[in-house]
Amino acid sequence: MTTVVNVWLAEHPLPGYLDPIKKLAAGFEAAHPGYRIEVTGYGFRELPAEVARAAGQGRPPDLAEYYATATRLALDTRGPSGEPLFVPIERAVAGRGEILGERVVLGDLEPAVRGYYTYAGELAAAPMTATTAVLLGNTAMLEAAGVTAMPRTWGELESACAATGSPATWANHGWLIQQAVAGQGGLLTDHDNGRSGRAEKVTLDSAELLAYATWWQGLHERGHYLDTGTPEDWGGTLRAFTEQRAAFTIASSVVAGMVARACSEAGFEAVACPLPYNEAAPRAGHLVSGQAFWLTAGLPRDRADGALAFLQYLLDARNVAGWHRAAGFLPVTGASVELLEREGWYDRHPIHRAATDQLRAADGSPAALGAIAGDLAGIQDRLTDAMAGVLRGADPGTRLAAATVSAQRLLDAHNDDCARGLTPRRLAVK
């Protein structure tokens, strides 16, 4: 008799994105003939709504892969009984060292990655796919200007732009704004960024956010930041960098290798380093994004163990390293990083080293881990809208105060649904 484990994956619009995971599913089936892994892909923005719909009909998947910013949404999604749909992964493992012969490797997750998905003292979800943001620089421009090292601080970045005569550029996106807040030790919400309890108050006009908005506005006014004119314009800012209209850009680490190849084809080398920090503030570190697997509660023992064993198989060092090489996502376990080091991968592809170095330098505080909050997608949108106004010359304090009021309404609406025992009505993912 075959036990079927239904796995819903968060898909991205990239050619063959799910192919490596489907291949791993086939490998697991070969090692475990009594199991079949049924893989279904949904767009990462649509998946929470699909899960909520299926749960309401009493047929949720056994494993569902939620985008990182939807972590609170996953925690608050309810099954037909009104109880939480998902059980924390760590609770389901229940201290076992192996499951169906697969060694449990959750304890080897990189600390920043494990920390992001830890809530109420338990690992809530198992991440295989992780990314962070890094600074990329044009080595030809730097060398021509006599700049001998990548900038490590906000001030050094501005000085390097002045020396090269070329601006920096990056997308106006809520996730990158969160990175700037985290780097200074700032919080977006109360209750330790929503990590010691449900976030109830959001603050988008904190000292850390005001410092960043003011610096960014000044950088733009002095001609050292290139605004492409479109919020969330990742593509436009990366093109400006590869076309050598900007000396620096900030990119998700998952595309760093792709950008490096494009730069090489354009005749110059790109180099990566951790995000620059505010030299006037204490350093905390930067957070991860990506996706993690959530386990449906109340599954029959054979399906639950099959799902948990499949997760350990995915997190085997060889498979994590392969996922990194194939798709560019961060290696999420210590063993996978060590394997890539032994293979000489980072020596051949140094563009990938900065992201892991950055996460390992984080202090593990609630600030560095990032916020878990209801309707974080909407909150990020409010940040983006506020910063668009700031870049057009608006007063940072006024715009961020208004954004706080608007974001608080979103958070309150999410929490009100949860207080009534409902899955939140807004299932947005950003």
Short mmCIF file of C-alpha atoms in Angstrom, two decimals:
data_model
loop_
_atom_site.label_atom_id
_atom_site.label_comp_id
_atom_site.label_asym_id
_atom_site.label_seq_id
_atom_site.Cartn_x
_atom_site.Cartn_y
_atom_site.Cartn_z
CA MET A 1 0.00 0.00 0.00
CA THR A 2 1.33 3.45 -0.97
CA THR A 3 1.06 6.45 1.34
CA VAL A 4 0.61 9.70 -0.58
CA VAL A 5 2.01 12.93 0.87
CA ASN A 6 0.56 16.04 -0.73
CA VAL A 7 3.10 18.86 -0.93
CA TRP A 8 2.11 22.33 -2.15
CA LEU A 9 5.08 24.41 -3.22
CA ALA A 10 5.33 28.19 -3.60
CA GLU A 11 6.27 28.75 -7.21
CA HIS A 12 8.10 31.65 -8.88
CA PRO A 13 7.90 32.68 -12.54
CA LEU A 14 11.28 31.23 -13.48
CA PRO A 15 11.81 28.55 -16.15
CA GLY A 16 11.87 25.09 -14.60
CA TYR A 17 11.78 26.49 -11.07
CA LEU A 18 10.19 23.40 -9.50
CA ASP A 19 12.17 20.84 -11.51
CA PRO A 20 14.95 20.34 -8.91
CA ILE A 21 12.41 19.79 -6.11
CA LYS A 22 10.39 17.37 -8.23
CA LYS A 23 13.62 15.46 -8.90
CA LEU A 24 14.30 15.31 -5.16
CA ALA A 25 10.76 14.05 -4.58
CA ALA A 26 11.44 11.23 -7.03
CA GLY A 27 14.68 10.45 -5.19
CA PHE A 28 12.81 10.24 -1.89
CA GLU A 29 10.26 7.88 -3.43
CA ALA A 30 13.04 5.63 -4.71
CA ALA A 31 14.50 5.47 -1.20
CA HIS A 32 11.06 4.93 0.36
CA PRO A 33 9.02 2.68 -1.98
CA GLY A 34 5.96 2.87 0.26
CA TYR A 35 5.60 6.61 -0.27
CA ARG A 36 4.61 8.89 -3.10
CA ILE A 37 5.23 12.64 -2.94
CA GLU A 38 2.51 14.49 -4.84
CA VAL A 39 3.93 17.91 -5.74
CA THR A 40 1.68 20.80 -6.75
CA GLY A 41 2.92 24.31 -7.46
CA TYR A 42 1.05 27.55 -6.80
CA GLY A 43 2.27 31.09 -7.24
CA PHE A 44 3.84 32.19 -3.95
CA ARG A 45 1.35 35.04 -3.68
CA GLU A 46 -1.65 32.79 -4.30
CA LEU A 47 -0.68 29.80 -2.17
CA PRO A 48 -2.04 31.02 1.23
CA ALA A 49 -5.46 31.65 -0.29
CA GLU A 50 -5.44 28.23 -1.97
CA VAL A 51 -4.53 26.57 1.33
CA ALA A 52 -7.22 28.49 3.23
CA ARG A 53 -9.79 27.49 0.63
CA ALA A 54 -8.76 23.84 0.74
CA ALA A 55 -8.71 23.85 4.54
CA GLY A 56 -12.25 25.20 4.60
CA GLN A 57 -13.26 22.23 2.47
CA GLY A 58 -11.46 19.78 4.75
CA ARG A 59 -8.74 18.85 2.23
CA PRO A 60 -5.60 20.89 3.00
CA PRO A 61 -2.19 19.71 1.79
CA ASP A 62 0.06 17.79 4.15
CA LEU A 63 2.90 20.25 3.61
CA ALA A 64 2.51 23.83 2.39
CA GLU A 65 5.38 26.17 1.55
CA TYR A 66 4.65 29.74 2.65
CA TYR A 67 6.67 32.83 1.74
CA ALA A 68 8.60 34.23 4.70
CA THR A 69 6.57 37.40 5.12
CA ALA A 70 3.42 35.24 5.44
CA THR A 71 4.70 33.57 8.61
CA ARG A 72 2.08 35.20 10.87
CA LEU A 73 -0.56 34.36 8.28
CA ALA A 74 0.46 30.69 8.40
CA LEU A 75 0.30 30.74 12.19
CA ASP A 76 -3.20 32.25 12.01
CA THR A 77 -4.68 30.03 9.30
CA ARG A 78 -7.43 27.82 10.77
CA GLY A 79 -8.75 24.38 9.96
CA PRO A 80 -12.45 23.45 9.83
CA SER A 81 -12.51 22.98 13.63
CA GLY A 82 -11.27 26.52 14.21
CA GLU A 83 -7.96 25.27 15.57
CA PRO A 84 -4.63 26.27 13.96
CA LEU A 85 -4.20 24.42 10.68
CA PHE A 86 -0.49 23.80 11.18
CA VAL A 87 1.48 22.16 13.96
CA PRO A 88 5.02 23.41 14.73
CA ILE A 89 7.57 21.24 12.98
CA GLU A 90 9.67 20.87 16.11
CA ARG A 91 6.68 19.66 18.11
CA ALA A 92 5.82 17.09 15.45
CA VAL A 93 9.39 15.75 15.37
CA ALA A 94 9.08 15.25 19.15
CA GLY A 95 12.80 14.89 19.81
CA ARG A 96 13.37 12.04 17.38
CA GLY A 97 16.84 11.67 15.85
CA GLU A 98 15.57 10.05 12.68
CA ILE A 99 12.28 9.52 10.91
CA LEU A 100 11.81 6.63 8.48
CA GLY A 101 15.58 6.29 8.46
CA GLU A 102 16.14 9.96 7.50
CA ARG A 103 18.39 11.75 10.00
CA VAL A 104 16.72 14.78 11.59
CA VAL A 105 18.87 17.80 10.70
CA LEU A 106 16.74 20.69 11.97
CA GLY A 107 19.35 21.43 14.63
CA ASP A 108 21.89 22.19 11.90
CA LEU A 109 19.87 25.01 10.35
CA GLU A 110 21.86 28.23 10.08
CA PRO A 111 21.02 30.28 13.22
CA ALA A 112 19.54 33.27 11.38
CA VAL A 113 17.37 30.99 9.26
CA ARG A 114 16.20 28.88 12.19
CA GLY A 115 15.62 32.01 14.25
CA TYR A 116 13.35 33.59 11.67
CA TYR A 117 10.93 30.64 11.81
CA THR A 118 11.07 30.15 15.58
CA TYR A 119 7.98 31.30 17.44
CA ALA A 120 7.08 30.79 21.11
CA GLY A 121 10.29 28.81 21.56
CA GLU A 122 9.54 26.27 18.82
CA LEU A 123 10.66 25.90 15.24
CA ALA A 124 7.33 26.46 13.52
CA ALA A 125 8.32 25.69 9.92
CA ALA A 126 11.20 24.08 8.04
CA PRO A 127 12.94 26.33 5.51
CA MET A 128 14.81 25.00 2.50
CA THR A 129 14.66 28.21 0.48
CA ALA A 130 16.25 31.34 1.92
CA THR A 131 17.66 34.60 0.68
CA THR A 132 18.91 37.91 2.02
CA ALA A 133 19.96 41.20 0.42
CA VAL A 134 23.54 42.13 -0.46
CA LEU A 135 25.36 45.13 -1.93
CA LEU A 136 26.86 44.65 -5.39
CA GLY A 137 29.60 46.87 -6.79
CA ASN A 138 31.21 47.48 -10.19
CA THR A 139 34.88 46.63 -9.71
CA ALA A 140 35.98 48.49 -12.85
CA MET A 141 34.43 51.74 -11.63
CA LEU A 142 35.86 51.27 -8.15
CA GLU A 143 39.38 50.60 -9.40
CA ALA A 144 39.27 53.55 -11.81
CA ALA A 145 38.27 55.83 -8.91
CA GLY A 146 40.93 54.43 -6.58
CA VAL A 147 38.32 52.94 -4.22
CA THR A 148 40.12 49.92 -2.76
CA ALA A 149 37.29 48.28 -0.80
CA MET A 150 33.54 47.91 -0.97
CA PRO A 151 31.71 50.41 1.28
CA ARG A 152 30.68 49.04 4.65
CA THR A 153 28.74 52.04 6.01
CA TRP A 154 26.20 54.54 4.73
CA GLY A 155 28.88 57.23 4.75
CA GLU A 156 31.36 55.08 2.87
CA LEU A 157 28.74 54.28 0.23
CA GLU A 158 28.12 57.97 -0.38
CA SER A 159 31.85 58.68 -0.53
CA ALA A 160 32.35 55.86 -3.02
CA CYS A 161 29.54 57.19 -5.22
CA ALA A 162 31.15 60.63 -5.13
CA ALA A 163 34.55 59.17 -6.02
CA THR A 164 33.26 57.12 -8.95
CA GLY A 165 30.93 59.84 -10.18
CA SER A 166 28.22 57.21 -10.43
CA PRO A 167 25.17 56.68 -8.17
CA ALA A 168 23.91 53.69 -6.27
CA THR A 169 20.49 52.29 -7.04
CA TRP A 170 18.09 49.82 -5.43
CA ALA A 171 14.41 49.09 -5.44
CA ASN A 172 12.07 51.02 -3.19
CA HIS A 173 10.68 47.89 -1.58
CA GLY A 174 9.36 47.25 1.93
CA TRP A 175 11.68 44.28 2.46
CA LEU A 176 14.78 46.38 1.84
CA ILE A 177 13.45 49.07 4.15
CA GLN A 178 13.01 46.39 6.82
CA GLN A 179 16.64 45.43 6.27
CA ALA A 180 17.72 49.00 7.03
CA VAL A 181 15.66 49.05 10.22
CA ALA A 182 16.97 45.65 11.35
CA GLY A 183 20.56 46.66 10.69
CA GLN A 184 20.21 49.48 13.24
CA GLY A 185 18.54 47.30 15.86
CA GLY A 186 15.12 48.80 15.23
CA LEU A 187 11.73 47.09 15.56
CA LEU A 188 8.63 47.38 13.39
CA THR A 189 6.20 46.20 16.07
CA ASP A 190 5.75 45.69 19.78
CA HIS A 191 6.23 42.37 21.57
CA ASP A 192 9.78 42.02 20.30
CA ASN A 193 8.83 42.38 16.65
CA GLY A 194 5.88 40.05 17.24
CA ARG A 195 8.18 37.27 18.41
CA SER A 196 7.34 37.12 22.13
CA GLY A 197 3.61 37.51 21.45
CA ARG A 198 1.18 38.69 18.80
CA ALA A 199 2.16 42.06 17.32
CA GLU A 200 -0.47 44.63 18.32
CA LYS A 201 1.20 47.96 17.56
CA VAL A 202 3.19 48.88 14.47
CA THR A 203 5.67 51.75 14.41
CA LEU A 204 6.85 53.04 11.05
CA ASP A 205 8.11 56.40 12.30
CA SER A 206 10.77 55.08 14.68
CA ALA A 207 14.14 56.76 15.07
CA GLU A 208 15.70 54.04 12.93
CA LEU A 209 13.22 54.48 10.10
CA LEU A 210 13.53 58.25 10.24
CA ALA A 211 17.32 57.98 10.12
CA TYR A 212 17.17 55.77 7.06
CA ALA A 213 14.55 57.85 5.24
CA THR A 214 16.43 61.07 5.91
CA TRP A 215 19.75 59.61 4.75
CA TRP A 216 18.19 58.06 1.64
CA GLN A 217 16.45 61.32 0.74
CA GLY A 218 19.70 63.23 1.11
CA LEU A 219 21.60 60.67 -0.93
CA HIS A 220 19.06 61.16 -3.72
CA GLU A 221 19.13 64.96 -3.50
CA ARG A 222 22.93 64.97 -3.76
CA GLY A 223 22.82 62.82 -6.91
CA HIS A 224 24.22 59.68 -5.34
CA TYR A 225 21.04 57.59 -5.60
CA LEU A 226 19.39 56.72 -8.91
CA ASP A 227 15.60 56.57 -8.63
CA THR A 228 14.10 54.70 -11.58
CA GLY A 229 10.77 56.35 -10.79
CA THR A 230 8.84 53.12 -10.16
CA PRO A 231 8.34 51.59 -6.70
CA GLU A 232 9.48 47.97 -6.33
CA ASP A 233 11.45 48.26 -9.58
CA TRP A 234 13.90 45.40 -9.02
CA GLY A 235 14.34 44.84 -12.74
CA GLY A 236 15.00 48.48 -13.55
CA THR A 237 17.58 48.95 -10.82
CA LEU A 238 19.43 45.76 -11.77
CA ARG A 239 19.47 46.84 -15.41
CA ALA A 240 20.91 50.21 -14.43
CA PHE A 241 23.73 48.36 -12.67
CA THR A 242 24.49 45.86 -15.44
CA GLU A 243 24.36 48.70 -18.00
CA GLN A 244 26.91 50.59 -15.85
CA ARG A 245 24.60 53.53 -15.14
CA ALA A 246 25.12 52.87 -11.42
CA ALA A 247 28.23 51.81 -9.54
CA PHE A 248 26.30 49.96 -6.85
CA THR A 249 23.02 48.17 -6.40
CA ILE A 250 21.29 46.14 -3.70
CA ALA A 251 19.94 42.79 -4.80
CA SER A 252 18.44 39.66 -3.36
CA SER A 253 21.22 37.13 -2.88
CA VAL A 254 19.27 34.63 -4.99
CA VAL A 255 19.94 36.68 -8.14
CA ALA A 256 23.54 37.61 -7.30
CA GLY A 257 24.98 34.86 -9.48
CA MET A 258 22.72 35.79 -12.39
CA VAL A 259 23.68 39.47 -12.08
CA ALA A 260 27.37 38.55 -11.91
CA ARG A 261 27.04 36.60 -15.18
CA ALA A 262 25.28 39.54 -16.85
CA CYS A 263 28.04 41.88 -15.70
CA SER A 264 30.72 39.54 -17.02
CA GLU A 265 28.98 39.50 -20.40
CA ALA A 266 28.96 43.30 -20.28
CA GLY A 267 32.73 43.32 -19.73
CA PHE A 268 33.15 44.00 -16.02
CA GLU A 269 33.19 42.10 -12.75
CA ALA A 270 30.65 42.48 -9.96
CA VAL A 271 31.60 41.97 -6.33
CA ALA A 272 29.29 41.46 -3.35
CA CYS A 273 29.50 42.46 0.29
CA PRO A 274 27.09 42.76 3.24
CA LEU A 275 24.64 45.65 3.26
CA PRO A 276 26.12 48.97 4.41
CA TYR A 277 25.08 50.02 7.91
CA ASN A 278 24.44 53.25 9.77
CA GLU A 279 27.72 54.06 11.47
CA ALA A 280 25.85 56.22 14.00
CA ALA A 281 23.77 53.32 15.35
CA PRO A 282 24.52 49.96 17.00
CA ARG A 283 24.69 47.08 14.52
CA ALA A 284 22.27 44.17 14.85
CA GLY A 285 22.28 42.38 11.53
CA HIS A 286 20.05 41.58 8.59
CA LEU A 287 17.16 39.21 8.09
CA VAL A 288 16.30 36.40 5.73
CA SER A 289 13.44 35.97 3.35
CA GLY A 290 12.52 32.89 1.35
CA GLN A 291 10.05 30.10 2.02
CA ALA A 292 9.41 27.39 4.59
CA PHE A 293 7.33 24.22 4.85
CA TRP A 294 4.40 24.06 7.27
CA LEU A 295 2.98 20.72 8.44
CA THR A 296 -0.78 20.25 8.72
CA ALA A 297 -1.90 19.20 12.19
CA GLY A 298 -3.75 15.98 12.90
CA LEU A 299 -2.43 13.91 10.00
CA PRO A 300 -2.39 10.11 10.26
CA ARG A 301 0.96 8.94 11.63
CA ASP A 302 2.15 7.44 8.34
CA ARG A 303 1.50 10.65 6.38
CA ALA A 304 2.94 12.90 9.08
CA ASP A 305 6.10 10.81 9.29
CA GLY A 306 6.35 10.68 5.50
CA ALA A 307 6.12 14.48 5.34
CA LEU A 308 8.67 14.95 8.13
CA ALA A 309 11.06 12.43 6.59
CA PHE A 310 10.76 14.17 3.21
CA LEU A 311 11.72 17.45 4.87
CA GLN A 312 14.85 15.88 6.37
CA TYR A 313 15.69 14.45 2.95
CA LEU A 314 15.36 17.89 1.37
CA LEU A 315 17.61 19.34 4.09
CA ASP A 316 20.37 16.78 3.60
CA ALA A 317 23.59 18.69 2.91
CA ARG A 318 23.95 17.35 -0.63
CA ASN A 319 20.43 18.32 -1.56
CA VAL A 320 20.63 21.79 -0.01
CA ALA A 321 23.94 22.42 -1.79
CA GLY A 322 22.39 21.26 -5.04
CA TRP A 323 19.43 23.61 -4.58
CA HIS A 324 21.87 26.47 -3.97
CA ARG A 325 23.85 25.66 -7.11
CA ALA A 326 20.69 25.21 -9.22
CA ALA A 327 18.60 28.15 -8.03
CA GLY A 328 20.95 30.44 -6.09
CA PHE A 329 19.16 30.24 -2.75
CA LEU A 330 21.24 30.32 0.42
CA PRO A 331 22.53 27.03 1.82
CA VAL A 332 20.39 26.78 4.96
CA THR A 333 22.39 24.26 7.00
CA GLY A 334 25.90 24.35 8.39
CA ALA A 335 26.72 21.04 6.72
CA SER A 336 25.70 22.36 3.30
CA VAL A 337 27.92 25.43 3.70
CA GLU A 338 30.83 23.21 4.70
CA LEU A 339 30.21 20.96 1.69
CA LEU A 340 30.26 23.92 -0.70
CA GLU A 341 33.46 25.17 0.94
CA ARG A 342 35.15 21.78 0.51
CA GLU A 343 34.12 21.65 -3.12
CA GLY A 344 35.71 25.05 -3.72
CA TRP A 345 32.37 26.49 -4.79
CA TYR A 346 32.87 29.82 -3.03
CA ASP A 347 36.39 30.16 -4.38
CA ARG A 348 35.02 29.78 -7.90
CA HIS A 349 31.90 31.85 -7.22
CA PRO A 350 32.82 34.41 -4.52
CA ILE A 351 29.69 36.45 -5.28
CA HIS A 352 27.74 33.93 -3.16
CA ARG A 353 29.86 34.17 0.00
CA ALA A 354 28.71 37.59 1.20
CA ALA A 355 25.14 36.52 1.94
CA THR A 356 26.12 33.70 4.29
CA ASP A 357 28.76 35.91 5.95
CA GLN A 358 26.14 38.61 6.52
CA LEU A 359 23.64 36.28 8.19
CA ARG A 360 26.31 34.68 10.37
CA ALA A 361 27.30 38.14 11.63
CA ALA A 362 23.76 38.93 12.84
CA ASP A 363 23.25 39.06 16.61
CA GLY A 364 20.08 36.94 16.75
CA SER A 365 18.03 39.72 18.35
CA PRO A 366 14.36 40.29 17.49
CA ALA A 367 15.51 43.25 15.40
CA ALA A 368 17.91 41.19 13.31
CA LEU A 369 15.42 38.33 12.93
CA GLY A 370 12.74 40.65 11.54
CA ALA A 371 9.07 41.09 12.27
CA ILE A 372 6.30 38.50 12.44
CA ALA A 373 3.11 40.52 12.06
CA GLY A 374 -0.36 40.27 10.64
CA ASP A 375 -0.73 41.64 7.11
CA LEU A 376 2.99 42.25 6.79
CA ALA A 377 2.47 42.52 3.04
CA GLY A 378 0.20 45.50 3.55
CA ILE A 379 2.57 47.05 6.08
CA GLN A 380 5.41 46.73 3.58
CA ASP A 381 3.25 48.47 0.96
CA ARG A 382 2.69 51.38 3.33
CA LEU A 383 6.44 51.67 3.82
CA THR A 384 7.05 51.65 0.08
CA ASP A 385 4.39 54.31 -0.51
CA ALA A 386 5.82 56.53 2.22
CA MET A 387 9.35 56.25 0.86
CA ALA A 388 8.16 57.08 -2.67
CA GLY A 389 6.91 60.38 -1.28
CA VAL A 390 10.14 60.96 0.64
CA LEU A 391 12.18 60.48 -2.53
CA ARG A 392 9.99 63.12 -4.18
CA GLY A 393 10.92 65.56 -1.41
CA ALA A 394 8.21 65.04 1.22
CA ASP A 395 9.03 65.38 4.90
CA PRO A 396 10.11 61.93 6.17
CA GLY A 397 8.52 62.32 9.60
CA THR A 398 5.15 63.36 8.19
CA ARG A 399 5.04 60.55 5.62
CA LEU A 400 6.13 57.85 8.05
CA ALA A 401 3.65 59.00 10.71
CA ALA A 402 0.82 58.75 8.19
CA ALA A 403 2.08 55.33 7.11
CA THR A 404 2.01 54.19 10.74
CA VAL A 405 -1.66 55.11 11.09
CA SER A 406 -2.57 53.32 7.87
CA ALA A 407 -0.51 50.22 8.70
CA GLN A 408 -2.05 50.03 12.19
CA ARG A 409 -5.48 49.71 10.62
CA LEU A 410 -4.29 46.72 8.59
CA LEU A 411 -2.75 45.07 11.64
CA ASP A 412 -5.90 45.68 13.70
CA ALA A 413 -8.12 44.14 11.01
CA HIS A 414 -5.94 41.03 10.87
CA ASN A 415 -5.93 40.66 14.64
CA ASP A 416 -9.69 41.23 14.87
CA ASP A 417 -10.30 38.30 12.52
CA CYS A 418 -8.00 36.12 14.63
CA ALA A 419 -9.77 37.14 17.84
CA ARG A 420 -12.99 35.79 16.31
CA GLY A 421 -11.30 32.46 15.57
CA LEU A 422 -11.21 33.10 11.82
CA THR A 423 -8.51 32.80 9.18
CA PRO A 424 -7.68 36.44 8.31
CA ARG A 425 -9.67 37.77 5.38
CA ARG A 426 -6.68 39.47 3.77
CA LEU A 427 -4.33 36.76 2.52
CA ALA A 428 -1.89 39.05 0.72
CA VAL A 429 1.75 38.04 0.33
CA LYS A 430 4.57 40.40 -0.65
#
